[in-house]
mmCIF file of C-alpha atoms in Angstrom:
data_model
loop_
_atom_site.group_PDB
_atom_site.id
_atom_site.type_symbol
_atom_site.label_atom_id
_atom_site.label_comp_id
_atom_site.label_asym_id
_atom_site.label_seq_id
_atom_site.Cartn_x
_atom_site.Cartn_y
_atom_site.Cartn_z
ATOM 1 C CA UNK H 1271 12.468 -15.687 -2.048
ATOM 2 C CA UNK H 1272 13.405 -12.186 -0.887
ATOM 3 C CA UNK H 1273 10.877 -9.432 -1.153
ATOM 4 C CA UNK H 1274 12.171 -5.939 -2.222
ATOM 5 C CA UNK H 1275 11.374 -3.220 0.465
ATOM 6 C CA UNK H 1276 10.963 0.604 -0.400
ATOM 7 C CA UNK H 1277 11.311 3.555 1.322
ATOM 8 C CA UNK H 1278 8.145 5.152 2.958
ATOM 9 C CA UNK H 1279 7.547 8.434 4.422
ATOM 10 C CA UNK H 1280 6.019 9.032 7.730
ATOM 11 C CA UNK H 1281 5.424 12.578 6.991
ATOM 12 C CA UNK H 1282 1.803 11.925 6.629
ATOM 13 C CA UNK H 1283 1.435 10.942 10.426
ATOM 14 C CA UNK H 1284 3.299 13.699 11.256
ATOM 15 C CA UNK H 1285 1.034 16.326 9.637
ATOM 16 C CA UNK H 1286 -2.006 14.297 11.475
ATOM 17 C CA UNK H 1287 -0.115 14.551 14.659
ATOM 18 C CA UNK H 1288 0.621 18.231 14.268
ATOM 19 C CA UNK H 1289 -2.610 19.178 12.542
ATOM 20 C CA UNK H 1290 -0.920 20.932 9.916
ATOM 21 C CA UNK H 1291 -1.265 20.826 6.140
ATOM 22 C CA UNK H 1292 1.509 20.636 3.427
ATOM 23 C CA UNK H 1293 1.093 24.157 2.764
ATOM 24 C CA UNK H 1294 1.660 24.973 6.491
ATOM 25 C CA UNK H 1295 4.680 22.994 6.666
ATOM 26 C CA UNK H 1296 6.145 24.698 3.403
ATOM 27 C CA UNK H 1297 5.352 28.249 5.091
ATOM 28 C CA UNK H 1298 7.141 27.255 8.223
ATOM 29 C CA UNK H 1299 10.246 25.907 6.431
ATOM 30 C CA UNK H 1300 10.339 28.946 3.970
ATOM 31 C CA UNK H 1301 10.117 31.108 6.894
ATOM 32 C CA UNK H 1302 13.143 29.296 8.397
ATOM 33 C CA UNK H 1303 15.349 30.067 5.430
ATOM 34 C CA UNK H 1304 14.750 26.739 3.342
ATOM 35 C CA UNK H 1305 13.977 27.252 -0.471
ATOM 36 C CA UNK H 1306 12.397 24.376 -2.334
ATOM 37 C CA UNK H 1307 9.593 23.387 -4.389
ATOM 38 C CA UNK H 1308 6.537 22.620 -2.448
ATOM 39 C CA UNK H 1309 5.818 19.460 -4.579
ATOM 40 C CA UNK H 1310 8.675 17.705 -2.742
ATOM 41 C CA UNK H 1311 6.653 17.816 0.336
ATOM 42 C CA UNK H 1312 3.502 16.496 -1.405
ATOM 43 C CA UNK H 1313 5.577 13.497 -2.596
ATOM 44 C CA UNK H 1314 6.740 13.133 0.883
ATOM 45 C CA UNK H 1315 3.027 13.310 2.102
ATOM 46 C CA UNK H 1316 2.075 10.416 -0.526
ATOM 47 C CA UNK H 1317 1.394 6.930 0.724
ATOM 48 C CA UNK H 1318 3.197 5.583 -2.314
ATOM 49 C CA UNK H 1319 7.078 4.249 -1.962
ATOM 50 C CA UNK H 1320 9.522 7.164 -2.301
ATOM 51 C CA UNK H 1321 11.411 7.105 -5.613
ATOM 52 C CA UNK H 1322 13.681 10.139 -4.615
ATOM 53 C CA UNK H 1323 14.686 11.587 -1.372
ATOM 54 C CA UNK H 1324 15.541 15.380 -1.335
ATOM 55 C CA UNK H 1325 18.139 15.353 1.649
ATOM 56 C CA UNK H 1326 18.025 18.796 2.416
ATOM 57 C CA UNK H 1327 14.224 18.885 2.654
ATOM 58 C CA UNK H 1328 14.034 15.625 4.785
ATOM 59 C CA UNK H 1329 16.931 17.353 7.020
ATOM 60 C CA UNK H 1330 14.730 20.537 7.381
ATOM 61 C CA UNK H 1331 11.656 18.381 8.216
ATOM 62 C CA UNK H 1332 13.622 16.395 10.867
ATOM 63 C CA UNK H 1333 15.126 19.578 12.397
ATOM 64 C CA UNK H 1334 11.688 21.518 12.287
ATOM 65 C CA UNK H 1335 9.764 18.644 13.848
ATOM 66 C CA UNK H 1336 12.627 17.273 16.022
ATOM 67 C CA UNK H 1337 12.463 13.745 14.527
ATOM 68 C CA UNK H 1338 15.300 11.607 13.418
ATOM 69 C CA UNK H 1339 15.601 10.222 9.918
ATOM 70 C CA UNK H 1340 14.641 6.617 11.010
ATOM 71 C CA UNK H 1341 11.285 8.242 12.337
ATOM 72 C CA UNK H 1342 10.581 10.006 9.170
ATOM 73 C CA UNK H 1343 11.600 7.321 6.642
ATOM 74 C CA UNK H 1344 10.680 3.549 7.003
ATOM 75 C CA UNK H 1345 11.738 0.605 4.908
ATOM 76 C CA UNK H 1346 9.009 -1.993 4.152
ATOM 77 C CA UNK H 1347 7.744 -4.154 1.409
ATOM 78 C CA UNK H 1348 5.046 -2.869 -1.240
ATOM 79 C CA UNK H 1349 1.620 -3.916 0.261
ATOM 80 C CA UNK H 1350 0.218 -6.508 -2.143
ATOM 81 C CA UNK H 1351 -2.837 -5.580 -4.292
ATOM 82 C CA UNK H 1352 -5.302 -8.057 -4.252
ATOM 83 C CA UNK H 1353 -6.992 -8.933 -7.786
ATOM 84 C CA UNK H 1354 -10.765 -8.783 -7.416
ATOM 85 C CA UNK H 1355 -13.708 -9.328 -9.953
ATOM 86 C CA UNK H 1356 -15.786 -6.163 -10.803
ATOM 87 C CA UNK H 1357 -19.196 -5.543 -9.571
ATOM 88 C CA UNK H 1358 -20.876 -6.672 -12.742
ATOM 89 C CA UNK H 1359 -19.148 -10.198 -12.785
ATOM 90 C CA UNK H 1360 -19.936 -10.638 -8.953
ATOM 91 C CA UNK H 1361 -23.457 -9.887 -9.857
ATOM 92 C CA UNK H 1362 -23.405 -12.516 -12.799
ATOM 93 C CA UNK H 1363 -21.930 -14.895 -10.675
ATOM 94 C CA UNK H 1364 -24.369 -14.483 -7.980
ATOM 95 C CA UNK H 1365 -27.322 -15.000 -10.358
ATOM 96 C CA UNK H 1366 -25.824 -18.022 -11.921
ATOM 97 C CA UNK H 1367 -25.182 -19.528 -8.568
ATOM 98 C CA UNK H 1368 -28.749 -18.850 -7.620
ATOM 99 C CA UNK H 1369 -30.003 -20.585 -10.648
ATOM 100 C CA UNK H 1370 -27.710 -23.333 -10.417
ATOM 101 C CA UNK H 1371 -28.774 -23.902 -6.554
ATOM 102 C CA UNK H 1372 -32.502 -23.707 -7.559
ATOM 103 C CA UNK H 1373 -31.950 -26.191 -10.519
ATOM 104 C CA UNK H 1374 -33.148 -23.772 -13.198
ATOM 105 C CA UNK H 1375 -29.791 -22.885 -14.951
ATOM 106 C CA UNK H 1376 -29.387 -23.609 -18.712
ATOM 107 C CA UNK H 1377 -26.669 -25.199 -20.570
ATOM 108 C CA UNK H 1378 -25.282 -22.054 -21.583
ATOM 109 C CA UNK H 1379 -25.664 -20.661 -18.254
ATOM 110 C CA UNK H 1380 -23.870 -23.606 -16.648
ATOM 111 C CA UNK H 1381 -20.934 -22.876 -19.135
ATOM 112 C CA UNK H 1382 -20.808 -19.327 -18.116
ATOM 113 C CA UNK H 1383 -20.671 -20.453 -14.646
ATOM 114 C CA UNK H 1384 -17.903 -22.675 -14.985
ATOM 115 C CA UNK H 1385 -15.670 -20.005 -16.871
ATOM 116 C CA UNK H 1386 -16.552 -17.259 -14.233
ATOM 117 C CA UNK H 1387 -15.551 -20.266 -11.509
ATOM 118 C CA UNK H 1388 -12.266 -20.687 -13.353
ATOM 119 C CA UNK H 1389 -11.537 -17.075 -13.294
ATOM 120 C CA UNK H 1390 -12.404 -16.614 -9.616
ATOM 121 C CA UNK H 1391 -10.374 -19.721 -8.904
ATOM 122 C CA UNK H 1392 -7.272 -18.168 -10.923
ATOM 123 C CA UNK H 1393 -7.689 -14.688 -9.103
ATOM 124 C CA UNK H 1394 -7.689 -16.768 -5.642
ATOM 125 C CA UNK H 1395 -4.621 -18.557 -6.290
ATOM 126 C CA UNK H 1396 -2.807 -15.261 -7.535
ATOM 127 C CA UNK H 1397 -3.816 -13.623 -4.456
ATOM 128 C CA UNK H 1398 -2.629 -16.444 -2.279
ATOM 129 C CA UNK H 1399 0.703 -16.597 -3.677
ATOM 130 C CA UNK H 1400 1.263 -13.055 -3.514
ATOM 131 C CA UNK H 1401 0.202 -12.946 0.164
ATOM 132 C CA UNK H 1402 2.513 -15.842 0.844
ATOM 133 C CA UNK H 1403 5.513 -14.018 -0.821
ATOM 134 C CA UNK H 1404 4.491 -10.870 1.203
ATOM 135 C CA UNK H 1405 4.036 -12.376 4.662
ATOM 136 C CA UNK H 1406 7.018 -14.656 4.789
ATOM 137 C CA UNK H 1407 9.414 -12.139 5.601
ATOM 138 C CA UNK H 1408 7.135 -10.773 8.268
ATOM 139 C CA UNK H 1409 7.036 -14.269 10.150
ATOM 140 C CA UNK H 1410 10.835 -14.570 9.915
ATOM 141 C CA UNK H 1411 11.434 -10.706 11.288
ATOM 142 C CA UNK H 1412 8.953 -11.479 14.179
ATOM 143 C CA UNK H 1413 10.693 -14.756 14.930
ATOM 144 C CA UNK H 1414 14.273 -12.933 14.960
ATOM 145 C CA UNK H 1415 12.861 -10.239 17.215
ATOM 146 C CA UNK H 1416 11.164 -12.651 19.459
ATOM 147 C CA UNK H 1417 14.570 -14.348 19.696
ATOM 148 C CA UNK H 1418 16.385 -11.218 20.382
ATOM 149 C CA UNK H 1419 14.149 -10.403 23.314
ATOM 150 C CA UNK H 1420 14.725 -13.806 24.887
#
């Protein structure tokens, strides 16, 4: 099963390293003669995958900060988002498990515990499948890199 990869910007790292803000970079690029909407820089500063790439802006950033395109944009799979139960459900589960351990659980509470257990089990299985889909390409890539170095 192939995992789709997306383009991500390393611009946030560049901002941190240079101790600049998006507004600072926008001013610098405008002073250098580039004209574009500041929102483009904010999109590049986002941790989300890039949907569009404005090549003149990317080129200006590469030139201004002396980085190449491969340093500014990286391709990787979307990080999996794990499913979790909410705090209320966790509290209820904890209380029911405690009652069950103490032997003071009622029949209706036992049914509720069983239902919550099924929900948690389903979420755990979904998370395990998602992590397996995302980790396989990494294992393959590491093995290829290790082989190439040998």
